[in-house]
mmCIF file of C-alpha atoms and ligand atoms in Angstrom:
data_model
loop_
_atom_site.group_PDB
_atom_site.id
_atom_site.type_symbol
_atom_site.label_atom_id
_atom_site.label_comp_id
_atom_site.label_asym_id
_atom_site.label_seq_id
_atom_site.Cartn_x
_atom_site.Cartn_y
_atom_site.Cartn_z
ATOM 1 C CA UNK A 17 97.412 -13.892 47.023
ATOM 2 C CA UNK A 18 100.019 -13.013 49.624
ATOM 3 C CA UNK A 19 98.700 -9.700 50.916
ATOM 4 C CA UNK A 20 98.690 -9.636 54.710
ATOM 5 C CA UNK A 21 95.139 -9.849 55.930
ATOM 6 C CA UNK A 22 93.558 -8.552 59.104
ATOM 7 C CA UNK A 23 92.271 -11.117 61.564
ATOM 8 C CA UNK A 24 88.568 -12.046 61.385
ATOM 9 C CA UNK A 25 87.135 -10.719 64.651
ATOM 10 C CA UNK A 26 83.577 -9.756 63.766
ATOM 11 C CA UNK A 27 80.514 -11.709 62.681
ATOM 12 C CA UNK A 28 77.339 -10.318 61.141
ATOM 13 C CA UNK A 29 74.125 -12.188 61.957
ATOM 14 C CA UNK A 30 71.247 -10.921 59.783
ATOM 15 C CA UNK A 31 67.973 -11.476 61.652
ATOM 16 C CA UNK A 32 65.679 -8.913 60.033
ATOM 17 C CA UNK A 33 63.737 -11.290 57.765
ATOM 18 C CA UNK A 34 59.975 -11.657 58.103
ATOM 19 C CA UNK A 35 59.951 -15.422 58.688
ATOM 20 C CA UNK A 36 56.862 -15.868 56.524
ATOM 21 C CA UNK A 37 57.351 -19.640 56.169
ATOM 22 C CA UNK A 38 56.745 -20.012 59.892
ATOM 23 C CA UNK A 39 53.568 -17.981 60.290
ATOM 24 C CA UNK A 40 51.627 -17.778 62.523
ATOM 25 C CA UNK A 41 54.448 -18.685 64.988
ATOM 26 C CA UNK A 42 56.519 -15.740 63.752
ATOM 27 C CA UNK A 43 53.809 -13.062 63.862
ATOM 28 C CA UNK A 44 55.109 -11.728 67.192
ATOM 29 C CA UNK A 45 58.177 -13.927 67.831
ATOM 30 C CA UNK A 46 61.338 -13.694 65.697
ATOM 31 C CA UNK A 47 61.953 -16.889 63.734
ATOM 32 C CA UNK A 48 65.494 -16.907 65.114
ATOM 33 C CA UNK A 49 64.040 -17.227 68.650
ATOM 34 C CA UNK A 50 62.145 -20.463 67.906
ATOM 35 C CA UNK A 51 63.500 -23.143 70.214
ATOM 36 C CA UNK A 52 65.300 -26.298 69.157
ATOM 37 C CA UNK A 53 65.312 -28.551 72.268
ATOM 38 C CA UNK A 54 66.251 -25.901 74.876
ATOM 39 C CA UNK A 55 67.957 -23.077 72.989
ATOM 40 C CA UNK A 56 66.682 -20.528 70.498
ATOM 41 C CA UNK A 57 67.983 -21.063 66.971
ATOM 42 C CA UNK A 58 70.115 -17.932 67.094
ATOM 43 C CA UNK A 59 72.029 -19.218 70.127
ATOM 44 C CA UNK A 60 73.416 -22.113 68.078
ATOM 45 C CA UNK A 61 74.920 -19.564 65.668
ATOM 46 C CA UNK A 62 76.290 -17.433 68.512
ATOM 47 C CA UNK A 63 77.881 -20.525 70.102
ATOM 48 C CA UNK A 64 79.518 -21.284 66.740
ATOM 49 C CA UNK A 65 80.907 -17.719 66.770
ATOM 50 C CA UNK A 66 82.407 -18.285 70.227
ATOM 51 C CA UNK A 67 83.904 -21.640 69.160
ATOM 52 C CA UNK A 68 85.356 -19.969 66.050
ATOM 53 C CA UNK A 69 87.193 -17.225 67.942
ATOM 54 C CA UNK A 70 84.852 -14.363 67.003
ATOM 55 C CA UNK A 71 84.971 -11.447 69.450
ATOM 56 C CA UNK A 72 82.194 -9.135 68.268
ATOM 57 C CA UNK A 73 78.737 -10.125 67.000
ATOM 58 C CA UNK A 74 76.717 -7.605 64.986
ATOM 59 C CA UNK A 75 73.001 -8.330 64.698
ATOM 60 C CA UNK A 76 71.104 -6.763 61.819
ATOM 61 C CA UNK A 77 67.620 -6.610 63.286
ATOM 62 C CA UNK A 78 64.200 -5.309 62.322
ATOM 63 C CA UNK A 79 60.860 -4.622 63.963
ATOM 64 C CA UNK A 80 59.523 -7.330 66.377
ATOM 65 C CA UNK A 81 63.075 -8.587 66.966
ATOM 66 C CA UNK A 82 63.746 -7.104 70.421
ATOM 67 C CA UNK A 83 63.566 -10.576 72.032
ATOM 68 C CA UNK A 84 66.955 -11.295 70.418
ATOM 69 C CA UNK A 85 68.520 -8.253 72.089
ATOM 70 C CA UNK A 86 66.986 -9.250 75.439
ATOM 71 C CA UNK A 87 68.239 -12.829 75.086
ATOM 72 C CA UNK A 88 71.882 -11.756 74.786
ATOM 73 C CA UNK A 89 71.669 -8.994 77.395
ATOM 74 C CA UNK A 90 72.625 -9.445 81.049
ATOM 75 C CA UNK A 91 69.774 -10.522 83.359
ATOM 76 C CA UNK A 92 70.976 -9.673 86.911
ATOM 77 C CA UNK A 93 67.512 -10.002 88.545
ATOM 78 C CA UNK A 94 66.941 -13.431 87.023
ATOM 79 C CA UNK A 95 70.448 -14.580 87.999
ATOM 80 C CA UNK A 96 70.028 -13.413 91.637
ATOM 81 C CA UNK A 97 66.607 -15.056 91.838
ATOM 82 C CA UNK A 98 68.033 -18.361 90.598
ATOM 83 C CA UNK A 99 71.049 -18.162 92.970
ATOM 84 C CA UNK A 100 68.801 -17.353 95.951
ATOM 85 C CA UNK A 101 66.594 -20.349 95.153
ATOM 86 C CA UNK A 102 69.530 -22.767 94.947
ATOM 87 C CA UNK A 103 69.480 -23.004 91.142
ATOM 88 C CA UNK A 104 73.136 -22.141 90.559
ATOM 89 C CA UNK A 105 73.414 -24.277 87.424
ATOM 90 C CA UNK A 106 70.519 -22.425 85.788
ATOM 91 C CA UNK A 107 72.055 -19.106 86.887
ATOM 92 C CA UNK A 108 75.333 -20.099 85.218
ATOM 93 C CA UNK A 109 73.503 -21.123 82.037
ATOM 94 C CA UNK A 110 71.850 -17.695 81.880
ATOM 95 C CA UNK A 111 75.145 -15.880 82.637
ATOM 96 C CA UNK A 112 77.125 -17.739 79.979
ATOM 97 C CA UNK A 113 74.708 -17.325 77.046
ATOM 98 C CA UNK A 114 76.851 -14.755 75.235
ATOM 99 C CA UNK A 115 80.301 -15.875 76.456
ATOM 100 C CA UNK A 116 82.721 -12.914 76.366
ATOM 101 C CA UNK A 117 81.310 -11.601 73.116
ATOM 102 C CA UNK A 118 80.658 -7.945 72.457
ATOM 103 C CA UNK A 119 77.214 -7.403 70.869
ATOM 104 C CA UNK A 120 76.124 -4.570 68.595
ATOM 105 C CA UNK A 121 72.798 -4.017 66.894
ATOM 106 C CA UNK A 122 71.869 -2.195 63.747
ATOM 107 C CA UNK A 123 68.591 -1.996 61.863
ATOM 108 C CA UNK A 124 67.461 -3.035 58.441
ATOM 109 C CA UNK A 125 64.265 -0.961 58.303
ATOM 110 C CA UNK A 126 62.855 -2.820 55.295
ATOM 111 C CA UNK A 127 63.713 -6.476 54.594
ATOM 112 C CA UNK A 128 65.294 -5.890 51.181
ATOM 113 C CA UNK A 129 67.223 -9.144 51.021
ATOM 114 C CA UNK A 130 70.269 -10.781 52.572
ATOM 115 C CA UNK A 131 72.769 -8.646 50.607
ATOM 116 C CA UNK A 132 71.050 -5.488 51.810
ATOM 117 C CA UNK A 133 71.035 -6.789 55.417
ATOM 118 C CA UNK A 134 74.806 -7.407 55.257
ATOM 119 C CA UNK A 135 75.342 -3.953 53.748
ATOM 120 C CA UNK A 136 73.508 -2.442 56.757
ATOM 121 C CA UNK A 137 76.416 -3.683 58.943
ATOM 122 C CA UNK A 138 79.129 -1.971 56.840
ATOM 123 C CA UNK A 139 79.857 0.824 59.282
ATOM 124 C CA UNK A 140 80.035 -1.474 62.313
ATOM 125 C CA UNK A 141 82.324 -3.915 60.482
ATOM 126 C CA UNK A 142 84.672 -1.300 58.988
ATOM 127 C CA UNK A 143 87.683 -2.167 56.853
ATOM 128 C CA UNK A 144 88.316 -5.759 57.923
ATOM 129 C CA UNK A 145 87.255 -9.272 56.876
ATOM 130 C CA UNK A 146 84.210 -10.597 58.714
ATOM 131 C CA UNK A 147 81.990 -13.665 59.026
ATOM 132 C CA UNK A 148 78.295 -13.928 58.153
ATOM 133 C CA UNK A 149 76.133 -16.618 59.770
ATOM 134 C CA UNK A 150 72.483 -17.216 58.898
ATOM 135 C CA UNK A 151 70.782 -17.495 62.252
ATOM 136 C CA UNK A 152 68.189 -20.011 61.118
ATOM 137 C CA UNK A 153 70.788 -22.510 59.878
ATOM 138 C CA UNK A 154 72.417 -24.830 62.420
ATOM 139 C CA UNK A 155 75.734 -26.296 61.260
ATOM 140 C CA UNK A 156 76.955 -29.085 63.521
ATOM 141 C CA UNK A 157 80.492 -30.429 63.008
ATOM 142 C CA UNK A 158 83.577 -31.296 65.057
ATOM 143 C CA UNK A 159 85.443 -28.277 63.562
ATOM 144 C CA UNK A 160 83.173 -25.220 63.814
ATOM 145 C CA UNK A 161 82.009 -24.240 60.313
ATOM 146 C CA UNK A 162 82.975 -20.570 60.659
ATOM 147 C CA UNK A 163 86.418 -21.404 62.038
ATOM 148 C CA UNK A 164 87.219 -23.430 58.894
ATOM 149 C CA UNK A 165 86.269 -20.459 56.708
ATOM 150 C CA UNK A 166 88.430 -18.112 58.789
ATOM 151 C CA UNK A 167 91.358 -20.505 58.254
ATOM 152 C CA UNK A 168 90.759 -20.456 54.485
ATOM 153 C CA UNK A 169 90.556 -16.639 54.488
ATOM 154 C CA UNK A 170 93.889 -16.484 56.354
ATOM 155 C CA UNK A 171 95.567 -19.078 54.120
ATOM 156 C CA UNK A 172 94.466 -17.309 50.911
ATOM 157 C CA UNK A 173 95.652 -13.872 52.004
ATOM 158 C CA UNK A 174 92.175 -12.517 52.761
ATOM 159 C CA UNK A 175 89.928 -14.019 50.053
ATOM 160 C CA UNK A 176 86.277 -14.790 50.749
ATOM 161 C CA UNK A 177 85.264 -18.336 51.752
ATOM 162 C CA UNK A 178 81.945 -20.153 51.846
ATOM 163 C CA UNK A 179 80.650 -23.586 52.788
ATOM 164 C CA UNK A 180 78.775 -25.587 50.157
ATOM 165 C CA UNK A 181 76.931 -28.914 50.190
ATOM 166 C CA UNK A 182 75.661 -31.379 47.609
ATOM 167 C CA UNK A 183 72.009 -30.590 46.908
ATOM 168 C CA UNK A 184 69.524 -33.086 45.402
ATOM 169 C CA UNK A 185 68.403 -32.103 41.881
ATOM 170 C CA UNK A 186 64.819 -31.351 42.938
ATOM 171 C CA UNK A 187 66.021 -28.839 45.560
ATOM 172 C CA UNK A 188 68.584 -26.903 43.480
ATOM 173 C CA UNK A 189 66.149 -24.023 42.933
ATOM 174 C CA UNK A 190 66.175 -23.250 46.688
ATOM 175 C CA UNK A 191 69.951 -22.533 46.784
ATOM 176 C CA UNK A 192 72.732 -20.357 45.437
ATOM 177 C CA UNK A 193 74.674 -22.856 43.275
ATOM 178 C CA UNK A 194 78.381 -22.478 42.520
ATOM 179 C CA UNK A 195 80.473 -23.130 39.435
ATOM 180 C CA UNK A 196 83.900 -24.049 40.805
ATOM 181 C CA UNK A 197 87.180 -25.816 40.153
ATOM 182 C CA UNK A 198 89.413 -27.804 42.460
ATOM 183 C CA UNK A 199 92.554 -25.939 43.528
ATOM 184 C CA UNK A 200 95.612 -26.833 45.527
ATOM 185 C CA UNK A 201 95.611 -25.455 49.007
ATOM 186 C CA UNK A 202 97.827 -22.333 49.124
ATOM 187 C CA UNK A 203 101.032 -22.967 51.038
ATOM 188 C CA UNK A 204 100.320 -26.690 51.580
ATOM 189 C CA UNK A 205 99.553 -27.376 55.218
ATOM 190 C CA UNK A 206 97.437 -30.099 56.739
ATOM 191 C CA UNK A 207 94.161 -28.344 57.551
ATOM 192 C CA UNK A 208 91.071 -30.556 57.325
ATOM 193 C CA UNK A 209 89.738 -28.558 54.333
ATOM 194 C CA UNK A 210 93.001 -28.861 52.335
ATOM 195 C CA UNK A 211 91.867 -31.590 49.965
ATOM 196 C CA UNK A 212 88.391 -30.144 49.413
ATOM 197 C CA UNK A 213 89.224 -26.559 48.513
ATOM 198 C CA UNK A 214 87.478 -25.112 45.466
ATOM 199 C CA UNK A 215 87.882 -21.789 43.714
ATOM 200 C CA UNK A 216 84.511 -20.336 42.822
ATOM 201 C CA UNK A 217 84.262 -19.129 39.217
ATOM 202 C CA UNK A 218 80.616 -18.067 39.289
ATOM 203 C CA UNK A 219 77.360 -18.456 41.230
ATOM 204 C CA UNK A 220 73.739 -18.711 40.165
ATOM 205 C CA UNK A 221 70.941 -17.848 42.595
ATOM 206 C CA UNK A 222 68.131 -20.439 42.772
ATOM 207 C CA UNK A 223 68.605 -21.990 39.284
ATOM 208 C CA UNK A 224 66.318 -24.556 37.695
ATOM 209 C CA UNK A 225 67.930 -28.019 37.585
ATOM 210 C CA UNK A 226 68.859 -27.702 33.879
ATOM 211 C CA UNK A 227 70.543 -24.297 34.416
ATOM 212 C CA UNK A 228 72.487 -25.224 37.576
ATOM 213 C CA UNK A 229 76.276 -25.168 37.008
ATOM 214 C CA UNK A 230 76.814 -27.920 39.630
ATOM 215 C CA UNK A 231 75.016 -29.570 42.538
ATOM 216 C CA UNK A 232 76.958 -27.583 45.159
ATOM 217 C CA UNK A 233 74.732 -25.169 47.088
ATOM 218 C CA UNK A 234 75.686 -22.424 49.548
ATOM 219 C CA UNK A 235 74.573 -23.347 53.048
ATOM 220 C CA UNK A 236 74.663 -20.235 55.218
ATOM 221 C CA UNK A 237 78.215 -19.512 56.390
ATOM 222 C CA UNK A 238 80.525 -16.950 54.808
ATOM 223 C CA UNK A 239 83.775 -15.156 55.551
ATOM 224 C CA UNK A 240 84.039 -12.056 53.402
ATOM 225 C CA UNK A 241 86.580 -9.326 52.688
ATOM 226 C CA UNK A 242 85.394 -5.728 53.255
ATOM 227 C CA UNK A 243 85.358 -5.106 49.459
ATOM 228 C CA UNK A 244 82.021 -6.942 49.452
ATOM 229 C CA UNK A 245 80.408 -3.762 50.835
ATOM 230 C CA UNK A 246 81.467 -1.784 47.730
ATOM 231 C CA UNK A 247 80.102 -4.537 45.504
ATOM 232 C CA UNK A 248 76.788 -4.668 47.375
ATOM 233 C CA UNK A 249 76.456 -0.880 47.349
ATOM 234 C CA UNK A 250 76.789 -0.980 43.534
ATOM 235 C CA UNK A 251 74.302 -3.858 43.150
ATOM 236 C CA UNK A 252 70.990 -2.916 41.575
ATOM 237 C CA UNK A 253 67.956 -4.396 43.354
ATOM 238 C CA UNK A 254 66.568 -7.459 41.589
ATOM 239 C CA UNK A 255 63.105 -9.033 41.723
ATOM 240 C CA UNK A 256 61.016 -7.692 44.636
ATOM 241 C CA UNK A 257 63.495 -4.826 45.157
ATOM 242 C CA UNK A 258 65.875 -7.237 46.942
ATOM 243 C CA UNK A 259 69.669 -7.058 46.965
ATOM 244 C CA UNK A 260 71.039 -10.580 47.001
ATOM 245 C CA UNK A 261 74.315 -11.477 48.688
ATOM 246 C CA UNK A 262 74.945 -13.765 45.715
ATOM 247 C CA UNK A 263 75.399 -10.694 43.462
ATOM 248 C CA UNK A 264 78.258 -9.464 45.661
ATOM 249 C CA UNK A 265 79.722 -12.987 45.802
ATOM 250 C CA UNK A 266 79.707 -13.104 41.965
ATOM 251 C CA UNK A 267 81.911 -9.999 41.908
ATOM 252 C CA UNK A 268 84.339 -11.620 44.367
ATOM 253 C CA UNK A 269 84.380 -14.777 42.229
ATOM 254 C CA UNK A 270 85.094 -12.740 39.083
ATOM 255 C CA UNK A 271 88.095 -11.220 40.881
ATOM 256 C CA UNK A 272 89.278 -14.778 41.797
ATOM 257 C CA UNK A 273 88.731 -13.891 45.452
ATOM 258 C CA UNK A 274 86.187 -16.510 46.509
ATOM 259 C CA UNK A 275 86.871 -20.045 47.737
ATOM 260 C CA UNK A 276 84.489 -22.790 48.813
ATOM 261 C CA UNK A 277 84.778 -25.987 50.764
ATOM 262 C CA UNK A 278 82.347 -28.879 51.022
ATOM 263 C CA UNK A 279 80.987 -28.918 54.567
ATOM 264 C CA UNK A 280 81.774 -32.107 56.486
ATOM 265 C CA UNK A 281 79.071 -31.928 59.156
ATOM 266 C CA UNK A 282 75.288 -31.875 59.451
ATOM 267 C CA UNK A 283 73.373 -28.798 58.312
ATOM 268 C CA UNK A 284 69.844 -28.064 59.469
ATOM 269 C CA UNK A 285 67.936 -25.393 57.584
ATOM 270 C CA UNK A 286 65.671 -24.710 60.526
ATOM 271 C CA UNK A 287 64.041 -21.728 58.798
ATOM 272 C CA UNK A 288 62.060 -24.356 56.925
ATOM 273 C CA UNK A 289 59.403 -26.347 58.842
ATOM 274 C CA UNK A 290 60.661 -29.805 57.867
ATOM 275 C CA UNK A 291 64.279 -28.778 58.538
ATOM 276 C CA UNK A 292 63.213 -27.432 61.913
ATOM 277 C CA UNK A 293 61.511 -30.723 62.882
ATOM 278 C CA UNK A 294 64.556 -32.720 61.720
ATOM 279 C CA UNK A 295 66.848 -30.463 63.772
ATOM 280 C CA UNK A 296 64.667 -30.962 66.837
ATOM 281 C CA UNK A 297 64.727 -34.760 66.503
ATOM 282 C CA UNK A 298 68.454 -35.089 65.702
ATOM 283 C CA UNK A 299 69.671 -32.607 68.314
ATOM 284 C CA UNK A 300 67.209 -34.046 70.848
ATOM 285 C CA UNK A 301 68.619 -37.531 70.251
ATOM 286 C CA UNK A 302 72.152 -36.245 70.949
ATOM 287 C CA UNK A 303 71.156 -34.384 74.107
ATOM 288 C CA UNK A 304 73.127 -35.847 77.049
ATOM 289 C CA UNK A 305 70.153 -35.618 79.432
ATOM 290 C CA UNK A 306 67.209 -36.358 77.140
ATOM 291 C CA UNK A 307 68.731 -38.461 74.356
ATOM 292 C CA UNK A 308 68.253 -41.953 75.775
ATOM 293 C CA UNK A 309 64.639 -41.411 76.838
ATOM 294 C CA UNK A 310 63.792 -39.623 73.610
ATOM 295 C CA UNK A 311 65.250 -42.469 71.515
ATOM 296 C CA UNK A 312 63.190 -44.941 73.540
ATOM 297 C CA UNK A 313 60.075 -42.834 72.966
ATOM 298 C CA UNK A 314 60.674 -42.661 69.199
ATOM 299 C CA UNK A 315 61.253 -46.436 69.032
ATOM 300 C CA UNK A 316 57.937 -47.138 70.694
ATOM 301 C CA UNK A 317 56.037 -44.577 68.650
ATOM 302 C CA UNK A 318 53.358 -46.335 66.617
ATOM 303 C CA UNK A 319 53.487 -44.815 63.134
HETATM 304 P P1 UTP B 20 65.488 -16.280 55.034
HETATM 305 O O1 UTP B 20 65.076 -16.025 53.655
HETATM 306 O O2 UTP B 20 65.607 -17.708 55.495
HETATM 307 O O3 UTP B 20 64.554 -15.547 56.098
HETATM 308 O O4 UTP B 20 66.842 -15.508 55.316
HETATM 309 P P2 UTP B 20 63.136 -14.897 55.982
HETATM 310 O O5 UTP B 20 63.048 -13.987 54.816
HETATM 311 O O6 UTP B 20 62.855 -14.316 57.323
HETATM 312 O O7 UTP B 20 62.228 -16.199 55.810
HETATM 313 P P3 UTP B 20 60.872 -16.490 55.025
HETATM 314 O O8 UTP B 20 61.315 -16.976 53.667
HETATM 315 O O9 UTP B 20 60.042 -15.235 54.973
HETATM 316 O O10 UTP B 20 60.250 -17.576 55.835
HETATM 317 C C1 UTP B 20 67.938 -16.044 56.042
HETATM 318 C C2 UTP B 20 68.316 -15.107 57.188
HETATM 319 O O11 UTP B 20 68.546 -13.791 56.700
HETATM 320 C C3 UTP B 20 67.760 -12.835 57.393
HETATM 321 C C4 UTP B 20 66.618 -13.631 58.030
HETATM 322 O O12 UTP B 20 66.179 -13.015 59.234
HETATM 323 C C5 UTP B 20 67.199 -15.021 58.243
HETATM 324 O O13 UTP B 20 67.776 -15.167 59.538
HETATM 325 N N1 UTP B 20 67.298 -11.794 56.466
HETATM 326 C C6 UTP B 20 66.678 -12.127 55.292
HETATM 327 C C7 UTP B 20 67.469 -10.465 56.799
HETATM 328 O O14 UTP B 20 68.045 -10.139 57.871
HETATM 329 N N2 UTP B 20 67.008 -9.492 55.954
HETATM 330 C C8 UTP B 20 66.392 -9.800 54.780
HETATM 331 O O15 UTP B 20 65.994 -8.855 54.039
HETATM 332 C C9 UTP B 20 66.228 -11.154 54.445
#
């Protein structure tokens, strides 16, 4: 538990999925580019990377996903146009989309599951711990979700870390559910996650309510040691030829190298239509420019 770990500098954002739950919107537009208030979904995840101290974002893309690459590329013509027309604030907004991040892109030619998508980034990640953020999940909290996991990875000498949340019984079969035990935080300390650290003993992907080992479901943020690539490479494809990330996580758990913490913020699964609408309403209500008017509008809405 005391091995010296490398710093988490890289984040993998898998965006190669087909987005079938959002058809027809996602026939030509990547799901991750659907807009919540005034930003595409994927930008929320990239902003979390910046706030968490990530330096290099690796997108795992597929066909019809080039809009994501364009969104995080420089746009000198657009910036000059905006400056020349007195729209300096908009020019700054465009310029600052990717912060100081370095971006790399790799392809998952066939959407063979989240585990397979992560494995596609192995070469770009190399031999160091890294974060994984699901681009269609927005996690809003005072302490950025990924930063907390990086702290846990550091404190545990390089173990994996995931966020979990309590899931209602009727929704357990949508999640990876953990079997875990409470552990003392290694080395004490006063980090916010200290008194809610769990060691994961096992995970079950999408269990029925009677087979679920707990009500704690994985929500879409991970920090993983590079060994996960070996585990995923050895994983046999399951139903539909997919390689699930959960299978690699089970191997980490078996080696006592996976920790979890119960997320203390608000998660929006915006890859789901209802979750997307809820995200739009809640983030719209918090918007400094629109919030007051939007609240007024919702109050007056005759339902
Ligand atoms: P989802 O399961 O929510 O995305 O995966 P999906 O498969 O695109 O959605 P539906 O179910 O068909 O509507 C979570 C994230 O993982 C990526 C997706 O792009 C999404 O951002 N993903 C999923 C991949 O990159 N590759 C895959 O093979 C599967």
